[in-house]
CSV table of C-alpha atoms and ligand atoms in Angstrom, one decimal:
chain,number,residue,atom,x,y,z
X,1,MET,CA,15.4,82.9,125.6
X,2,ASN,CA,14.5,85.7,123.3
X,3,ARG,CA,11.9,84.0,121.3
X,4,ASN,CA,10.6,87.7,119.9
X,5,LYS,CA,14.5,88.5,119.1
X,6,GLY,CA,13.0,92.1,119.6
X,7,ILE,CA,10.8,91.8,115.9
X,8,LYS,CA,8.0,93.9,116.2
X,9,GLN,CA,5.1,92.2,116.1
X,10,LEU,CA,2.5,94.7,114.9
X,11,VAL,CA,-1.1,93.5,115.2
X,12,GLU,CA,-4.2,95.3,114.1
X,13,SER,CA,-7.1,95.3,116.7
X,14,PRO,CA,-10.8,94.5,114.9
X,15,LEU,CA,-12.6,96.9,117.7
X,16,ASN,CA,-14.4,99.7,117.1
X,17,PRO,CA,-13.8,102.6,118.9
X,18,GLU,CA,-17.3,104.1,118.4
X,19,ASP,CA,-18.2,100.7,120.2
X,20,ALA,CA,-15.9,101.3,123.5
X,21,SER,CA,-18.3,101.4,126.8
X,22,TYR,CA,-15.6,104.3,128.4
X,23,ASP,CA,-13.7,106.6,126.6
X,24,LEU,CA,-11.5,109.0,128.2
X,25,VAL,CA,-8.5,111.5,127.7
X,26,LEU,CA,-5.6,111.5,130.1
X,27,PRO,CA,-3.7,114.3,129.6
X,28,ALA,CA,0.6,114.1,130.7
X,29,GLY,CA,1.3,114.9,134.1
X,30,GLU,CA,-2.0,112.9,135.4
X,31,GLY,CA,-3.1,109.4,136.9
X,32,TRP,CA,-6.1,107.5,136.8
X,33,LEU,CA,-7.5,103.8,139.0
X,34,HIS,CA,-9.7,102.2,136.7
X,35,GLU,CA,-10.8,99.1,138.2
X,36,ILE,CA,-10.9,96.4,134.6
X,37,LYS,CA,-13.4,93.9,134.3
X,38,ARG,CA,-12.6,90.0,134.0
X,39,GLY,CA,-12.6,89.8,129.5
X,40,GLU,CA,-12.7,93.6,129.3
X,41,VAL,CA,-11.2,95.4,127.0
X,42,LEU,CA,-8.1,98.3,127.6
X,43,ARG,CA,-6.8,100.5,124.8
X,44,ILE,CA,-4.1,102.6,125.6
X,45,LEU,CA,-3.6,104.9,122.9
X,46,ASP,CA,-1.0,107.4,121.7
X,47,LEU,CA,-2.3,110.4,120.6
X,48,GLU,CA,0.6,112.0,119.7
X,49,GLY,CA,3.4,109.7,120.1
X,50,ASN,CA,6.1,108.6,120.9
X,51,GLN,CA,4.5,109.5,125.0
X,52,ALA,CA,5.6,106.6,127.9
X,53,VAL,CA,2.7,105.4,129.7
X,54,ASP,CA,3.6,103.7,133.2
X,55,THR,CA,1.1,101.3,134.5
X,56,LEU,CA,1.1,98.6,137.8
X,57,PHE,CA,-2.0,96.0,137.9
X,58,TYR,CA,-3.4,94.8,140.9
X,59,ASN,CA,-6.0,91.6,141.1
X,60,ALA,CA,-9.3,93.8,142.2
X,61,ASP,CA,-10.5,91.1,144.8
X,62,ASN,CA,-7.0,91.0,146.8
X,63,PRO,CA,-4.5,93.5,145.9
X,64,GLU,CA,-1.6,91.9,147.3
X,65,GLU,CA,-1.5,89.9,143.9
X,66,ARG,CA,-0.6,92.2,141.2
X,67,TYR,CA,1.7,92.4,138.4
X,68,SER,CA,5.2,90.8,138.4
X,69,ALA,CA,8.0,92.3,135.9
X,70,ALA,CA,10.1,89.0,136.7
X,71,ASP,CA,7.4,86.3,136.3
X,72,THR,CA,6.2,88.1,133.6
X,73,ILE,CA,9.9,88.2,131.5
X,74,ARG,CA,11.0,84.7,132.8
X,75,GLU,CA,7.9,83.1,131.8
X,76,GLN,CA,7.1,84.5,128.4
X,77,GLY,CA,11.8,84.6,127.6
X,78,SER,CA,11.6,87.9,126.2
X,79,VAL,CA,12.1,91.4,128.0
X,80,TYR,CA,10.3,93.7,126.2
X,81,LEU,CA,6.3,93.3,125.9
X,82,THR,CA,4.1,92.8,122.8
X,83,THR,CA,1.1,90.8,121.2
X,84,GLY,CA,1.1,88.0,122.9
X,85,SER,CA,2.4,88.8,126.6
X,86,ARG,CA,0.8,87.2,129.4
X,87,LEU,CA,1.1,90.3,132.3
X,88,LEU,CA,1.6,87.6,134.7
X,89,SER,CA,1.1,88.0,138.4
X,90,THR,CA,3.0,87.0,141.9
X,91,GLU,CA,1.2,84.2,141.7
X,92,GLY,CA,2.1,83.1,138.0
X,93,ARG,CA,-1.2,83.8,137.0
X,94,PRO,CA,-1.9,86.2,133.3
X,95,LEU,CA,-3.8,89.5,134.7
X,96,LEU,CA,-3.9,90.5,131.6
X,97,THR,CA,-2.8,89.7,128.0
X,98,ILE,CA,-2.2,92.0,125.2
X,99,THR,CA,-3.8,91.1,121.8
X,100,ALA,CA,-2.9,94.0,119.7
X,101,ASP,CA,-0.2,96.4,119.4
X,102,THR,CA,0.4,98.4,116.8
X,103,CYS,CA,3.6,100.6,118.2
X,104,GLY,CA,6.1,97.0,118.3
X,105,ARG,CA,7.3,96.6,122.1
X,106,HIS,CA,7.3,98.0,125.6
X,107,ASP,CA,8.9,98.3,128.4
X,108,THR,CA,8.9,96.6,131.9
X,109,LEU,CA,12.5,97.0,133.5
X,110,GLY,CA,13.0,100.9,133.7
X,111,GLY,CA,10.9,101.2,136.1
X,112,ALA,CA,9.0,104.8,137.0
X,113,CYS,CA,10.4,108.1,137.1
X,114,SER,CA,10.8,109.4,140.6
X,115,ALA,CA,12.1,112.7,143.2
X,116,GLU,CA,15.0,110.3,143.5
X,117,SER,CA,15.8,109.3,140.1
X,118,ASN,CA,15.2,112.2,138.2
X,119,THR,CA,18.2,114.1,141.2
X,120,THR,CA,20.8,111.1,140.7
X,121,ARG,CA,20.4,110.7,136.6
X,122,TYR,CA,20.0,114.8,135.9
X,123,ALA,CA,20.3,117.6,138.3
X,124,LEU,CA,19.5,118.3,142.0
X,125,ASP,CA,17.2,121.2,140.8
X,126,LYS,CA,15.3,118.5,139.3
X,127,GLN,CA,14.1,117.4,142.6
X,128,TYR,CA,10.3,119.0,142.6
X,129,MET,CA,9.7,118.0,139.0
X,130,HIS,CA,7.0,116.3,138.5
X,131,ASN,CA,7.9,112.3,138.4
X,132,CYS,CA,5.3,109.2,137.9
X,133,ARG,CA,5.8,108.0,141.5
X,134,ASP,CA,4.0,110.8,143.4
X,135,THR,CA,1.6,110.4,140.5
X,136,PHE,CA,1.1,106.8,141.7
X,137,LEU,CA,1.1,107.9,145.4
X,138,ARG,CA,-1.7,110.9,145.0
X,139,VAL,CA,-4.0,108.5,142.9
X,140,LEU,CA,-3.7,106.0,145.3
X,141,ALA,CA,-4.6,108.5,148.3
X,142,ASN,CA,-7.6,109.8,146.4
X,143,ALA,CA,-8.5,106.2,146.1
X,144,ASP,CA,-9.8,104.8,149.2
X,145,ARG,CA,-8.4,101.1,147.9
X,146,GLY,CA,-5.9,100.5,150.4
X,147,LEU,CA,-3.1,101.0,148.5
X,148,GLU,CA,0.3,102.8,149.2
X,149,LYS,CA,4.0,103.3,148.6
X,150,ARG,CA,4.4,99.7,149.2
X,151,ASP,CA,1.9,98.7,147.0
X,152,LEU,CA,4.4,100.4,144.5
X,153,THR,CA,6.6,97.7,142.6
X,154,SER,CA,8.4,97.0,139.5
X,155,ASN,CA,5.6,98.5,136.7
X,156,ILE,CA,5.4,98.9,132.8
X,157,ASN,CA,6.1,101.8,130.2
X,158,PHE,CA,3.9,100.8,127.8
X,159,PHE,CA,5.1,103.0,124.2
X,160,MET,CA,8.6,103.4,126.4
X,161,ASN,CA,11.7,102.6,124.4
X,162,VAL,CA,14.7,101.0,126.9
X,163,PRO,CA,16.4,98.8,124.9
X,164,VAL,CA,19.0,96.0,126.5
X,165,THR,CA,22.6,96.5,124.8
X,166,PRO,CA,25.1,94.1,123.9
X,167,GLU,CA,26.9,94.9,127.7
X,168,GLY,CA,23.1,94.3,129.3
X,169,ARG,CA,23.2,98.4,129.8
X,170,LEU,CA,19.6,99.9,130.0
X,171,THR,CA,19.1,103.2,127.9
X,172,PHE,CA,16.7,105.7,128.0
X,173,GLU,CA,16.2,106.0,123.9
X,174,ASP,CA,14.2,107.8,121.3
X,175,GLY,CA,10.5,106.4,120.8
X,176,VAL,CA,9.4,104.0,118.8
X,177,SER,CA,6.0,105.1,119.3
X,178,GLY,CA,3.7,107.4,116.5
X,179,ALA,CA,0.7,108.8,116.8
X,180,GLY,CA,-2.2,107.0,116.3
X,181,LYS,CA,-0.3,103.8,117.9
X,182,TYR,CA,-1.8,101.5,120.4
X,183,VAL,CA,-1.6,98.6,122.5
X,184,GLU,CA,-4.7,96.6,123.6
X,185,MET,CA,-5.2,93.9,126.6
X,186,ARG,CA,-8.0,91.6,127.9
X,187,ALA,CA,-8.5,91.3,131.7
X,188,GLU,CA,-8.1,87.7,132.5
X,189,MET,CA,-9.5,88.5,135.9
X,190,ASP,CA,-11.0,91.7,137.5
X,191,VAL,CA,-8.0,93.9,138.0
X,192,LEU,CA,-7.4,97.1,138.9
X,193,CYS,CA,-5.2,99.5,136.8
X,194,LEU,CA,-3.4,102.4,137.8
X,195,ILE,CA,-1.4,104.3,135.4
X,196,SER,CA,0.9,107.1,135.8
X,197,ASN,CA,1.0,109.0,131.7
X,198,CYS,CA,4.3,110.1,132.6
X,199,PRO,CA,5.6,113.9,132.5
X,200,GLN,CA,9.3,113.2,132.6
X,201,LEU,CA,11.4,116.0,130.6
X,202,ASN,CA,14.7,114.7,131.0
X,203,ASN,CA,14.7,112.0,128.5
X,204,PRO,CA,14.0,110.7,125.6
X,205,CYS,CA,11.0,108.8,126.7
X,206,ASN,CA,8.3,111.8,125.6
X,207,ALA,CA,10.5,113.4,123.2
X,208,TYR,CA,10.4,115.9,125.7
X,209,ASN,CA,7.2,116.6,124.8
X,210,PRO,CA,5.0,114.8,127.2
X,211,THR,CA,1.4,114.4,125.5
X,212,PRO,CA,-2.4,113.6,126.0
X,213,VAL,CA,-2.8,109.3,125.4
X,214,ARG,CA,-6.5,108.1,124.8
X,215,LEU,CA,-7.8,105.1,127.3
X,216,LEU,CA,-10.8,102.9,125.9
X,217,ILE,CA,-12.8,99.9,127.6
X,218,TRP,CA,-14.5,97.8,125.3
X,219,ASP,CA,-17.0,95.2,127.5
X,220,ALA,CA,-16.2,91.7,127.5
X,221,SER,CA,-18.9,91.0,125.0
X,222,ALA,CA,-17.8,93.4,122.2
X,223,GLY,CA,-14.0,91.2,122.9
X,224,ALA,CA,-15.7,88.1,122.3
X,225,GLU,CA,-17.9,89.3,119.3
X,226,SER,CA,-14.4,89.7,117.4
K,301,ZN,ZN1,7.7,109.2,134.5
């Protein structure tokens, strides 16, 4: 276990943003649902630093098969995600593989913020603040892909720093990411990617200042040339 031992495995990508076939800036508090074809490469770029990007993946042809945090953690023997991590499905198959990472590690334990977690963690009057769960639901409601509340399962928080303490507790800590850092992953099958660019204002996962991220996709051929 703990093959990664929390060591930052910083790997840069050879891909050039000028060659990307898709390029979007997603403001904080906004959601995004997009199909990524097998072989395509998705980069999530932290434009201003310390941003949390809540993310779920589904098999595009059969969304009943979706990202499994438990299988991913067990198979890689580490609780953090970084270069080399295979993001496994509920069927144990790789949905995507992280191929580059200049941040060093990403959380898949902390879950997505919600009205419920905001009230229990912070204060009752935080119930009406924007949160990732509501963003996920809003995007799914407008997407017409047959996905809904029951399809929201344990997610990935790219760039978020949720260290496990020696006592086995989780803490939300100041981010390890910075402006211009990115994580990049290659789709191993056609996948649906659902993102909530986290609007959280009550803990340091966004440095109390949610900021935009840039989403880039390269065609399979671009990834193969590198
Ligand atoms: Zn959030």
